[in-house]
């Protein structure tokens, strides 16, 4: 691979599909606006957009070259401005191999290379290479990584056997997400909120295309059945939630179908996806923290999802984190972690929040709903009394947040537990914590409370986790743990 190479010609089609996908809104806008515009030239703007996409895709393919040589990937690209980039083996954090629908038609895969100091986008992307070549690049940039840099040497102390990567000998351990767990994960996904927002926005935009006569006939029919307008709106919202739930479940099944983790020495290979097959290679020594998440649907059922933060490997749809285990029973969690991430499998004792923290949480959670409910009752009595339900729900959330809060540290690990809507536990080793911080507001100082925050490195930059309203003494102890204990190794 010493000579410069081009991507497979299917890259032109892949780039064209991507360009059309990103230009779909301008294309639709020109079609809709052009249909009602007397200027006939405006109606053909969408053709110019497509022509530009085709020309750009072809020129991009002709001007893109790459070469892999002695642990270094060289990329040259650019139509009007030539760009050359070297990516050295020591900077590579993770490699993500994906086979989308178009790639699978041509037997190709896409390979994304994340590096230290990269941003939300991959540092390098080869959109159409063979599976064999992708595997060769992965082995060259990850499999024989020597780790001579400062960061790497720090990590090698804890994983001295990282040079032993028996990829050809098969995985040491394999974990698969079974069909039942996949369905349970899809049905309990928290993505229904985002889908509901998208469905609502689409439904709102579609109003302008529905004739007024249709609305009059529909609502007239409902009124003749004796159903009030309020019940009709509640019914529509319920149907929207049901539709969003179904869409969210299907998306989750397509996205995480065939999920499995293979453990090779110091690497985890995560594969998933039915339509777009993705294979992420994650180095264990790049993991900076483990996050256990139980949303409101999964917690009563005893299910937990496991995310990891890492220097590279995160994705946008997972907030720059990596979903390591989509769904596992709480009773099986420690045994699975022992096989995949043994350093993070141990008993954790949490010091709970003090009792007077509950009053702060109640005031914080119910003050705004109480004010809004008072205004609603004044202007919209008796309908405004429904706000009492919101106050009660907020009070319950405050109670759950209080009961969930806790923190602890022992030897080389720190852990905190808090709740947004989901219950979240974060476990991080000391040598991965970039900073630890104690904050005390005026009101917290009056009550002897504080906020404790830690920051670890993630795909984008640092990611912070914090626990509010623990006692000042305990926050000081947590700071002492970070400041005075000798560094591991």
Tab-separated table of C-alpha atoms in Angstrom:
chain	number	residue	atom	x	y	z
A	1	UNK	CA	0.000	0.000	0.000
A	2	UNK	CA	2.904	2.353	-0.668
A	3	UNK	CA	1.270	4.012	-3.658
A	4	UNK	CA	-1.570	6.471	-3.484
A	5	UNK	CA	-4.927	4.828	-4.004
A	6	UNK	CA	-8.420	5.956	-4.856
A	7	UNK	CA	-11.568	4.802	-3.127
A	8	UNK	CA	-13.833	2.313	-4.862
A	9	UNK	CA	-15.915	4.019	-7.615
A	10	UNK	CA	-19.044	3.349	-5.558
A	11	UNK	CA	-17.855	6.293	-3.460
A	12	UNK	CA	-19.342	8.570	-6.145
A	13	UNK	CA	-22.797	7.072	-5.618
A	14	UNK	CA	-22.396	7.138	-1.841
A	15	UNK	CA	-21.384	10.809	-1.944
A	16	UNK	CA	-24.282	11.594	-4.272
A	17	UNK	CA	-26.812	9.937	-1.955
A	18	UNK	CA	-25.334	11.812	1.002
A	19	UNK	CA	-25.449	15.131	-0.881
A	20	UNK	CA	-29.080	14.596	-1.908
A	21	UNK	CA	-29.957	13.643	1.660
A	22	UNK	CA	-28.427	16.843	3.038
A	23	UNK	CA	-30.082	18.920	0.275
A	24	UNK	CA	-33.536	17.375	0.547
A	25	UNK	CA	-35.046	20.415	2.271
A	26	UNK	CA	-33.802	22.940	-0.366
A	27	UNK	CA	-35.007	20.572	-3.112
A	28	UNK	CA	-38.471	20.304	-1.558
A	29	UNK	CA	-38.560	24.057	-0.961
A	30	UNK	CA	-37.746	24.849	-4.606
A	31	UNK	CA	-40.365	22.345	-5.784
A	32	UNK	CA	-43.097	23.747	-3.508
A	33	UNK	CA	-42.248	27.404	-4.065
A	34	UNK	CA	-41.666	26.870	-7.777
A	35	UNK	CA	-45.109	25.295	-8.179
A	36	UNK	CA	-46.771	28.514	-7.058
A	37	UNK	CA	-44.369	30.907	-8.751
A	38	UNK	CA	-45.003	32.413	-12.169
A	39	UNK	CA	-41.284	32.549	-12.848
A	40	UNK	CA	-40.732	29.303	-14.743
A	41	UNK	CA	-36.929	29.360	-14.178
A	42	UNK	CA	-37.437	29.075	-10.416
A	43	UNK	CA	-39.158	25.723	-10.923
A	44	UNK	CA	-35.911	24.191	-12.187
A	45	UNK	CA	-33.618	25.194	-9.334
A	46	UNK	CA	-33.837	21.687	-7.936
A	47	UNK	CA	-32.232	20.400	-11.127
A	48	UNK	CA	-29.255	22.702	-10.576
A	49	UNK	CA	-28.920	21.354	-7.030
A	50	UNK	CA	-28.861	17.773	-8.327
A	51	UNK	CA	-26.369	18.613	-11.099
A	52	UNK	CA	-24.102	20.303	-8.567
A	53	UNK	CA	-24.339	17.212	-6.312
A	54	UNK	CA	-23.411	14.889	-9.184
A	55	UNK	CA	-20.447	17.010	-10.341
A	56	UNK	CA	-19.223	17.468	-6.775
A	57	UNK	CA	-19.403	13.714	-6.078
A	58	UNK	CA	-17.416	12.845	-9.205
A	59	UNK	CA	-14.739	15.504	-8.612
A	60	UNK	CA	-14.446	14.531	-4.972
A	61	UNK	CA	-13.737	10.930	-5.959
A	62	UNK	CA	-11.146	11.986	-8.540
A	63	UNK	CA	-9.278	14.195	-6.076
A	64	UNK	CA	-9.304	11.854	-3.047
A	65	UNK	CA	-6.225	9.696	-2.485
A	66	UNK	CA	-4.932	7.760	0.489
A	67	UNK	CA	-1.985	5.623	1.455
A	68	UNK	CA	-1.146	3.466	4.463
A	69	UNK	CA	2.516	3.015	5.186
A	70	UNK	CA	4.460	2.054	8.296
A	71	UNK	CA	1.758	2.872	10.799
A	72	UNK	CA	0.798	6.145	9.171
A	73	UNK	CA	-2.239	6.993	7.083
A	74	UNK	CA	-1.824	9.711	4.470
A	75	UNK	CA	-4.863	11.400	2.910
A	76	UNK	CA	-4.903	13.917	0.086
A	77	UNK	CA	-8.133	15.571	-0.979
A	78	UNK	CA	-9.690	18.800	-2.169
A	79	UNK	CA	-11.165	20.079	-5.431
A	80	UNK	CA	-10.101	23.712	-5.331
A	81	UNK	CA	-7.907	23.613	-2.222
A	82	UNK	CA	-5.602	20.621	-1.847
A	83	UNK	CA	-5.361	19.239	1.656
A	84	UNK	CA	-2.842	16.695	2.842
A	85	UNK	CA	-3.063	14.975	6.199
A	86	UNK	CA	-0.941	12.433	8.027
A	87	UNK	CA	-2.512	10.414	10.819
A	88	UNK	CA	0.012	8.642	12.966
A	89	UNK	CA	-0.676	5.387	14.744
A	90	UNK	CA	-0.008	6.882	18.173
A	91	UNK	CA	-2.828	9.422	17.760
A	92	UNK	CA	-5.520	6.929	16.799
A	93	UNK	CA	-8.118	6.468	19.526
A	94	UNK	CA	-10.664	4.236	17.847
A	95	UNK	CA	-11.688	2.907	14.467
A	96	UNK	CA	-15.293	2.534	13.424
A	97	UNK	CA	-16.150	0.291	10.484
A	98	UNK	CA	-19.645	0.740	9.069
A	99	UNK	CA	-21.441	-0.988	6.217
A	100	UNK	CA	-24.379	1.129	5.081
A	101	UNK	CA	-27.016	0.031	2.611
A	102	UNK	CA	-25.174	1.365	-0.447
A	103	UNK	CA	-21.826	0.047	0.751
A	104	UNK	CA	-23.290	-3.418	1.285
A	105	UNK	CA	-24.609	-3.479	-2.286
A	106	UNK	CA	-21.048	-3.089	-3.570
A	107	UNK	CA	-19.410	-5.182	-0.849
A	108	UNK	CA	-17.697	-2.119	0.609
A	109	UNK	CA	-17.463	-0.625	4.092
A	110	UNK	CA	-16.804	2.825	5.502
A	111	UNK	CA	-14.019	3.337	7.997
A	112	UNK	CA	-13.934	6.278	10.433
A	113	UNK	CA	-10.757	7.015	12.338
A	114	UNK	CA	-10.954	8.976	15.574
A	115	UNK	CA	-7.859	10.620	16.966
A	116	UNK	CA	-6.871	12.424	20.118
A	117	UNK	CA	-7.863	16.053	19.917
A	118	UNK	CA	-10.475	15.372	17.263
A	119	UNK	CA	-13.891	16.978	17.230
A	120	UNK	CA	-17.390	15.559	16.767
A	121	UNK	CA	-16.539	14.480	13.218
A	122	UNK	CA	-14.171	11.651	12.386
A	123	UNK	CA	-10.589	12.753	11.849
A	124	UNK	CA	-10.468	10.657	8.692
A	125	UNK	CA	-13.130	8.827	6.721
A	126	UNK	CA	-12.718	6.374	3.875
A	127	UNK	CA	-16.227	5.851	2.559
A	128	UNK	CA	-15.723	2.917	0.183
A	129	UNK	CA	-13.006	0.372	0.853
A	130	UNK	CA	-13.136	-3.402	0.893
A	131	UNK	CA	-13.633	-5.267	4.154
A	132	UNK	CA	-10.172	-6.786	3.849
A	133	UNK	CA	-8.560	-3.394	3.390
A	134	UNK	CA	-10.521	-1.919	6.297
A	135	UNK	CA	-9.337	-4.761	8.497
A	136	UNK	CA	-5.749	-4.204	7.332
A	137	UNK	CA	-5.993	-0.501	8.209
A	138	UNK	CA	-7.504	-1.336	11.575
A	139	UNK	CA	-4.740	-3.761	12.411
A	140	UNK	CA	-2.028	-1.399	11.241
A	141	UNK	CA	-3.330	1.606	13.181
A	142	UNK	CA	-4.682	-0.166	16.249
A	143	UNK	CA	-3.550	-3.743	16.396
A	144	UNK	CA	0.139	-3.021	16.558
A	145	UNK	CA	-0.074	0.289	18.375
A	146	UNK	CA	3.032	0.708	20.463
A	147	UNK	CA	1.911	3.620	22.585
A	148	UNK	CA	5.130	5.536	22.864
A	149	UNK	CA	3.453	8.796	23.716
A	150	UNK	CA	3.009	10.124	27.178
A	151	UNK	CA	-0.668	9.368	27.439
A	152	UNK	CA	-0.212	5.869	26.205
A	153	UNK	CA	2.627	5.082	28.584
A	154	UNK	CA	0.387	6.065	31.460
A	155	UNK	CA	-2.194	3.600	30.331
A	156	UNK	CA	0.210	0.800	29.628
A	157	UNK	CA	1.053	0.640	33.304
A	158	UNK	CA	-2.355	-0.727	34.020
A	159	UNK	CA	-2.580	-2.986	31.002
A	160	UNK	CA	0.848	-4.360	30.446
A	161	UNK	CA	-0.553	-7.168	28.301
A	162	UNK	CA	-2.033	-4.770	25.711
A	163	UNK	CA	0.379	-5.964	23.032
A	164	UNK	CA	-1.311	-9.335	23.138
A	165	UNK	CA	-4.154	-8.953	20.649
A	166	UNK	CA	-5.139	-12.388	19.504
A	167	UNK	CA	-7.624	-11.268	16.869
A	168	UNK	CA	-6.854	-14.266	14.710
A	169	UNK	CA	-7.478	-16.620	17.648
A	170	UNK	CA	-11.034	-15.530	18.217
A	171	UNK	CA	-12.523	-13.444	21.003
A	172	UNK	CA	-11.870	-14.216	24.640
A	173	UNK	CA	-15.445	-13.356	25.472
A	174	UNK	CA	-18.580	-12.628	23.478
A	175	UNK	CA	-21.759	-11.000	24.735
A	176	UNK	CA	-24.865	-10.775	22.558
A	177	UNK	CA	-28.093	-8.866	22.923
A	178	UNK	CA	-30.754	-11.531	22.464
A	179	UNK	CA	-34.008	-11.021	20.593
A	180	UNK	CA	-36.085	-10.718	23.760
A	181	UNK	CA	-33.722	-8.123	25.211
A	182	UNK	CA	-33.675	-6.263	21.893
A	183	UNK	CA	-37.474	-6.029	21.884
A	184	UNK	CA	-37.511	-5.019	25.560
A	185	UNK	CA	-34.917	-2.360	24.832
A	186	UNK	CA	-36.911	-1.019	21.900
A	187	UNK	CA	-40.168	-0.877	23.884
A	188	UNK	CA	-38.526	0.909	26.827
A	189	UNK	CA	-36.431	3.317	24.802
A	190	UNK	CA	-36.460	6.920	25.971
A	191	UNK	CA	-36.207	8.130	22.383
A	192	UNK	CA	-39.988	8.377	22.175
A	193	UNK	CA	-39.771	11.991	23.357
A	194	UNK	CA	-37.635	13.079	20.410
A	195	UNK	CA	-39.792	11.150	17.955
A	196	UNK	CA	-42.932	12.707	19.454
A	197	UNK	CA	-41.421	16.165	18.981
A	198	UNK	CA	-40.614	15.364	15.349
A	199	UNK	CA	-44.093	13.916	14.746
A	200	UNK	CA	-45.650	16.969	16.357
A	201	UNK	CA	-43.585	19.349	14.225
A	202	UNK	CA	-44.441	17.411	11.057
A	203	UNK	CA	-48.117	17.324	12.023
A	204	UNK	CA	-48.072	21.059	12.666
A	205	UNK	CA	-46.488	21.811	9.290
A	206	UNK	CA	-48.987	19.555	7.523
A	207	UNK	CA	-51.944	21.679	8.693
A	208	UNK	CA	-51.416	24.175	5.883
A	209	UNK	CA	-51.857	21.444	3.264
A	210	UNK	CA	-55.100	20.049	4.723
A	211	UNK	CA	-58.271	21.696	3.362
A	212	UNK	CA	-60.441	23.573	5.879
A	213	UNK	CA	-63.435	21.583	4.704
A	214	UNK	CA	-61.793	18.371	5.877
A	215	UNK	CA	-61.258	19.842	9.341
A	216	UNK	CA	-64.848	21.053	9.559
A	217	UNK	CA	-66.226	17.669	8.542
A	218	UNK	CA	-63.901	15.728	10.879
A	219	UNK	CA	-64.487	17.818	13.982
A	220	UNK	CA	-68.165	18.098	13.134
A	221	UNK	CA	-68.390	14.313	13.082
A	222	UNK	CA	-66.615	14.077	16.446
A	223	UNK	CA	-68.921	16.719	17.931
A	224	UNK	CA	-72.004	14.875	16.709
A	225	UNK	CA	-70.771	11.788	18.557
A	226	UNK	CA	-70.854	13.821	21.753
A	227	UNK	CA	-67.078	13.911	22.280
A	228	UNK	CA	-65.802	17.212	23.645
A	229	UNK	CA	-62.946	19.126	22.013
A	230	UNK	CA	-60.727	18.579	25.072
A	231	UNK	CA	-61.142	14.810	24.886
A	232	UNK	CA	-60.461	14.944	21.162
A	233	UNK	CA	-57.178	16.772	21.720
A	234	UNK	CA	-56.201	14.341	24.490
A	235	UNK	CA	-57.002	11.462	22.151
A	236	UNK	CA	-54.860	12.958	19.368
A	237	UNK	CA	-51.960	13.416	21.779
A	238	UNK	CA	-52.332	9.813	22.919
A	239	UNK	CA	-52.346	8.584	19.321
A	240	UNK	CA	-49.278	10.709	18.615
A	241	UNK	CA	-47.461	9.164	21.580
A	242	UNK	CA	-48.494	5.683	20.464
A	243	UNK	CA	-47.257	6.353	16.926
A	244	UNK	CA	-44.009	7.841	18.266
A	245	UNK	CA	-43.505	4.822	20.519
A	246	UNK	CA	-43.944	2.461	17.561
A	247	UNK	CA	-41.547	4.469	15.365
A	248	UNK	CA	-38.974	4.722	18.155
A	249	UNK	CA	-39.168	0.957	18.757
A	250	UNK	CA	-38.654	0.130	15.081
A	251	UNK	CA	-35.704	2.520	14.841
A	252	UNK	CA	-34.096	0.953	17.911
A	253	UNK	CA	-34.496	-2.569	16.514
A	254	UNK	CA	-32.953	-1.547	13.189
A	255	UNK	CA	-30.153	0.337	14.894
A	256	UNK	CA	-29.198	-2.200	17.549
A	257	UNK	CA	-30.223	-5.487	15.924
A	258	UNK	CA	-27.451	-8.067	15.982
A	259	UNK	CA	-25.659	-6.256	18.813
A	260	UNK	CA	-22.649	-8.089	20.173
A	261	UNK	CA	-19.433	-7.344	22.014
A	262	UNK	CA	-16.253	-9.314	21.416
A	263	UNK	CA	-13.374	-9.014	23.853
A	264	UNK	CA	-9.901	-9.315	22.304
A	265	UNK	CA	-7.063	-8.690	24.727
A	266	UNK	CA	-7.100	-4.942	25.295
A	267	UNK	CA	-9.800	-4.246	22.710
A	268	UNK	CA	-13.558	-4.410	22.541
A	269	UNK	CA	-15.158	-4.873	19.140
A	270	UNK	CA	-18.788	-3.711	19.196
A	271	UNK	CA	-20.980	-4.735	16.257
A	272	UNK	CA	-24.570	-3.675	15.683
A	273	UNK	CA	-27.177	-2.705	13.106
A	274	UNK	CA	-29.528	-4.466	10.708
A	275	UNK	CA	-29.508	-2.068	7.749
A	276	UNK	CA	-26.309	-0.204	8.542
A	277	UNK	CA	-23.855	-2.648	10.053
A	278	UNK	CA	-21.411	-0.867	12.362
A	279	UNK	CA	-18.280	-2.291	13.945
A	280	UNK	CA	-16.507	-0.129	16.495
A	281	UNK	CA	-13.104	-1.069	17.858
A	282	UNK	CA	-12.630	0.461	21.286
A	283	UNK	CA	-9.412	0.206	23.227
A	284	UNK	CA	-9.986	-0.574	26.883
A	285	UNK	CA	-7.288	1.772	28.055
A	286	UNK	CA	-9.087	4.679	26.345
A	287	UNK	CA	-12.178	4.300	28.502
A	288	UNK	CA	-12.348	7.116	31.002
A	289	UNK	CA	-15.566	6.294	32.859
A	290	UNK	CA	-18.527	3.946	32.939
A	291	UNK	CA	-22.070	5.251	33.169
A	292	UNK	CA	-25.007	3.070	34.282
A	293	UNK	CA	-28.361	4.468	33.167
A	294	UNK	CA	-31.839	3.355	34.237
A	295	UNK	CA	-34.667	5.337	32.687
A	296	UNK	CA	-38.116	5.585	34.252
A	297	UNK	CA	-39.452	2.663	32.212
A	298	UNK	CA	-36.508	0.329	32.714
A	299	UNK	CA	-35.817	0.899	36.390
A	300	UNK	CA	-39.027	-0.759	37.656
A	301	UNK	CA	-38.308	-3.711	35.359
A	302	UNK	CA	-34.772	-4.092	36.697
A	303	UNK	CA	-33.002	-3.192	33.435
A	304	UNK	CA	-29.908	-1.059	33.056
A	305	UNK	CA	-27.941	0.303	30.102
A	306	UNK	CA	-24.177	0.795	30.207
A	307	UNK	CA	-22.399	3.676	28.466
A	308	UNK	CA	-18.706	4.462	28.435
A	309	UNK	CA	-16.880	7.699	27.892
A	310	UNK	CA	-13.681	7.376	25.964
A	311	UNK	CA	-11.083	9.418	24.162
A	312	UNK	CA	-12.578	8.631	20.777
A	313	UNK	CA	-15.366	6.260	19.852
A	314	UNK	CA	-18.385	8.309	20.834
A	315	UNK	CA	-21.236	9.107	18.494
A	316	UNK	CA	-23.516	12.089	18.070
A	317	UNK	CA	-26.745	10.207	18.715
A	318	UNK	CA	-25.324	8.967	22.013
A	319	UNK	CA	-24.114	12.414	23.142
A	320	UNK	CA	-20.468	11.627	22.302
A	321	UNK	CA	-20.596	8.486	24.438
A	322	UNK	CA	-20.544	4.838	23.427
A	323	UNK	CA	-23.392	2.506	24.286
A	324	UNK	CA	-21.517	-0.521	25.551
A	325	UNK	CA	-24.413	-2.688	26.770
A	326	UNK	CA	-27.864	-1.678	25.491
A	327	UNK	CA	-29.847	-3.607	28.075
A	328	UNK	CA	-28.963	-6.039	30.825
A	329	UNK	CA	-30.727	-7.253	33.925
A	330	UNK	CA	-29.529	-5.617	37.113
A	331	UNK	CA	-28.882	-9.070	38.580
A	332	UNK	CA	-26.552	-9.922	35.657
A	333	UNK	CA	-24.763	-6.567	35.502
A	334	UNK	CA	-21.748	-7.311	37.691
A	335	UNK	CA	-21.017	-10.659	36.041
A	336	UNK	CA	-21.155	-9.075	32.567
A	337	UNK	CA	-18.934	-6.195	33.690
A	338	UNK	CA	-16.482	-8.693	35.151
A	339	UNK	CA	-16.085	-10.267	31.726
A	340	UNK	CA	-15.972	-7.034	29.729
A	341	UNK	CA	-14.631	-4.352	32.082
A	342	UNK	CA	-13.301	-6.154	35.166
A	343	UNK	CA	-11.728	-2.986	36.588
A	344	UNK	CA	-15.186	-1.454	36.953
A	345	UNK	CA	-16.855	-4.427	38.599
A	346	UNK	CA	-16.768	-4.026	42.358
A	347	UNK	CA	-19.122	-3.261	45.213
A	348	UNK	CA	-19.797	0.446	45.628
A	349	UNK	CA	-21.088	1.968	48.845
A	350	UNK	CA	-22.877	5.293	48.482
A	351	UNK	CA	-23.095	7.915	51.182
A	352	UNK	CA	-26.648	9.296	50.857
A	353	UNK	CA	-27.630	12.948	50.780
A	354	UNK	CA	-28.397	14.565	54.148
A	355	UNK	CA	-32.060	14.900	55.139
A	356	UNK	CA	-32.111	18.703	54.874
A	357	UNK	CA	-31.147	18.393	51.185
A	358	UNK	CA	-34.705	17.180	50.562
A	359	UNK	CA	-36.128	20.624	51.350
A	360	UNK	CA	-33.852	22.261	48.810
A	361	UNK	CA	-34.886	19.713	46.190
A	362	UNK	CA	-38.596	20.205	46.927
A	363	UNK	CA	-38.282	23.971	46.646
A	364	UNK	CA	-36.217	23.662	43.456
A	365	UNK	CA	-38.634	21.262	41.778
A	366	UNK	CA	-42.061	22.571	42.764
A	367	UNK	CA	-41.596	26.337	43.011
A	368	UNK	CA	-42.024	27.099	39.293
A	369	UNK	CA	-44.923	24.607	38.765
A	370	UNK	CA	-46.662	26.122	41.803
A	371	UNK	CA	-46.364	29.667	40.442
A	372	UNK	CA	-47.557	28.632	36.975
A	373	UNK	CA	-50.442	26.653	38.441
A	374	UNK	CA	-51.512	29.661	40.513
A	375	UNK	CA	-51.573	31.824	37.399
A	376	UNK	CA	-53.453	29.146	35.460
A	377	UNK	CA	-56.075	28.752	38.192
A	378	UNK	CA	-56.593	32.519	38.324
A	379	UNK	CA	-57.173	32.867	34.596
A	380	UNK	CA	-58.483	29.429	33.572
A	381	UNK	CA	-60.390	28.051	36.571
A	382	UNK	CA	-61.229	25.148	36.857
A	383	UNK	CA	-59.028	23.841	34.001
A	384	UNK	CA	-55.970	25.378	35.666
A	385	UNK	CA	-56.389	22.971	38.599
A	386	UNK	CA	-54.761	20.335	36.381
A	387	UNK	CA	-51.511	22.060	37.350
A	388	UNK	CA	-51.850	20.399	40.762
A	389	UNK	CA	-50.990	17.126	39.036
A	390	UNK	CA	-47.788	18.702	37.727
A	391	UNK	CA	-46.913	19.882	41.244
A	392	UNK	CA	-47.462	16.378	42.612
A	393	UNK	CA	-45.351	14.839	39.846
A	394	UNK	CA	-42.577	17.374	40.518
A	395	UNK	CA	-42.664	16.573	44.225
A	396	UNK	CA	-42.338	12.853	43.431
A	397	UNK	CA	-39.362	13.564	41.168
A	398	UNK	CA	-37.744	15.610	43.959
A	399	UNK	CA	-38.210	12.699	46.369
A	400	UNK	CA	-36.747	10.208	43.875
A	401	UNK	CA	-33.803	12.551	43.238
A	402	UNK	CA	-33.159	12.803	46.956
A	403	UNK	CA	-33.289	9.050	47.485
A	404	UNK	CA	-31.035	8.434	44.472
A	405	UNK	CA	-28.267	10.893	45.318
A	406	UNK	CA	-25.052	9.476	46.694
A	407	UNK	CA	-21.324	9.357	46.235
A	408	UNK	CA	-18.216	7.556	47.348
A	409	UNK	CA	-14.549	6.954	46.655
A	410	UNK	CA	-12.114	4.247	47.551
A	411	UNK	CA	-8.501	3.768	46.581
A	412	UNK	CA	-8.318	4.542	42.860
A	413	UNK	CA	-12.008	4.915	41.974
A	414	UNK	CA	-14.730	7.480	42.514
A	415	UNK	CA	-18.436	7.074	41.931
A	416	UNK	CA	-21.433	9.359	42.078
A	417	UNK	CA	-25.129	8.676	41.615
A	418	UNK	CA	-27.762	11.213	40.687
A	419	UNK	CA	-31.023	11.526	38.820
A	420	UNK	CA	-32.246	13.665	35.997
A	421	UNK	CA	-35.293	11.742	34.889
A	422	UNK	CA	-33.149	8.616	34.591
A	423	UNK	CA	-31.115	7.215	37.443
A	424	UNK	CA	-27.428	7.602	36.558
A	425	UNK	CA	-24.338	6.102	38.185
A	426	UNK	CA	-20.874	7.178	37.081
A	427	UNK	CA	-17.706	5.277	37.965
A	428	UNK	CA	-14.303	6.687	37.044
A	429	UNK	CA	-10.708	5.785	37.927
A	430	UNK	CA	-8.609	8.515	39.439
A	431	UNK	CA	-6.037	8.562	36.648
A	432	UNK	CA	-8.818	9.304	34.141
A	433	UNK	CA	-10.363	12.184	36.100
A	434	UNK	CA	-9.164	15.433	34.603
A	435	UNK	CA	-10.458	17.600	37.421
A	436	UNK	CA	-12.473	17.419	40.611
A	437	UNK	CA	-14.311	20.429	41.917
A	438	UNK	CA	-16.345	21.525	44.910
A	439	UNK	CA	-18.857	24.339	44.532
A	440	UNK	CA	-20.798	26.054	47.311
A	441	UNK	CA	-23.539	28.600	46.634
A	442	UNK	CA	-24.716	31.117	49.210
A	443	UNK	CA	-27.799	29.086	50.080
A	444	UNK	CA	-25.804	25.851	50.179
A	445	UNK	CA	-23.266	27.438	52.546
A	446	UNK	CA	-26.129	28.422	54.863
A	447	UNK	CA	-27.215	24.782	55.015
A	448	UNK	CA	-23.758	23.206	55.045
A	449	UNK	CA	-24.213	21.688	51.563
A	450	UNK	CA	-22.055	21.626	48.443
A	451	UNK	CA	-21.897	20.380	44.860
A	452	UNK	CA	-19.206	17.916	43.813
A	453	UNK	CA	-18.184	17.666	40.146
A	454	UNK	CA	-15.710	15.539	38.233
A	455	UNK	CA	-14.618	15.887	34.611
A	456	UNK	CA	-13.294	13.079	32.427
A	457	UNK	CA	-12.084	13.105	28.851
A	458	UNK	CA	-14.621	12.145	26.188
A	459	UNK	CA	-14.816	12.161	22.400
A	460	UNK	CA	-15.432	15.898	22.172
A	461	UNK	CA	-13.592	17.291	25.163
A	462	UNK	CA	-14.171	16.916	28.841
A	463	UNK	CA	-17.510	15.600	30.081
A	464	UNK	CA	-18.640	16.564	33.563
A	465	UNK	CA	-20.827	14.810	36.112
A	466	UNK	CA	-21.994	16.402	39.326
A	467	UNK	CA	-23.918	15.643	42.472
A	468	UNK	CA	-25.723	18.457	44.206
A	469	UNK	CA	-26.411	18.986	47.879
A	470	UNK	CA	-24.091	16.541	49.560
A	471	UNK	CA	-22.646	17.698	52.851
A	472	UNK	CA	-19.648	20.011	52.748
A	473	UNK	CA	-17.638	17.585	54.866
A	474	UNK	CA	-18.215	14.749	52.425
A	475	UNK	CA	-17.397	16.990	49.462
A	476	UNK	CA	-14.099	17.846	51.198
A	477	UNK	CA	-13.372	14.148	51.657
A	478	UNK	CA	-14.002	13.545	47.957
A	479	UNK	CA	-11.601	16.344	47.085
A	480	UNK	CA	-9.013	14.910	49.452
A	481	UNK	CA	-9.333	11.561	47.703
A	482	UNK	CA	-8.437	13.204	44.413
A	483	UNK	CA	-5.707	15.456	45.748
A	484	UNK	CA	-3.697	13.443	48.223
A	485	UNK	CA	-3.782	9.801	47.308
A	486	UNK	CA	-0.828	8.582	45.311
A	487	UNK	CA	-1.443	7.996	41.631
A	488	UNK	CA	-1.982	4.420	40.646
A	489	UNK	CA	1.036	2.668	39.264
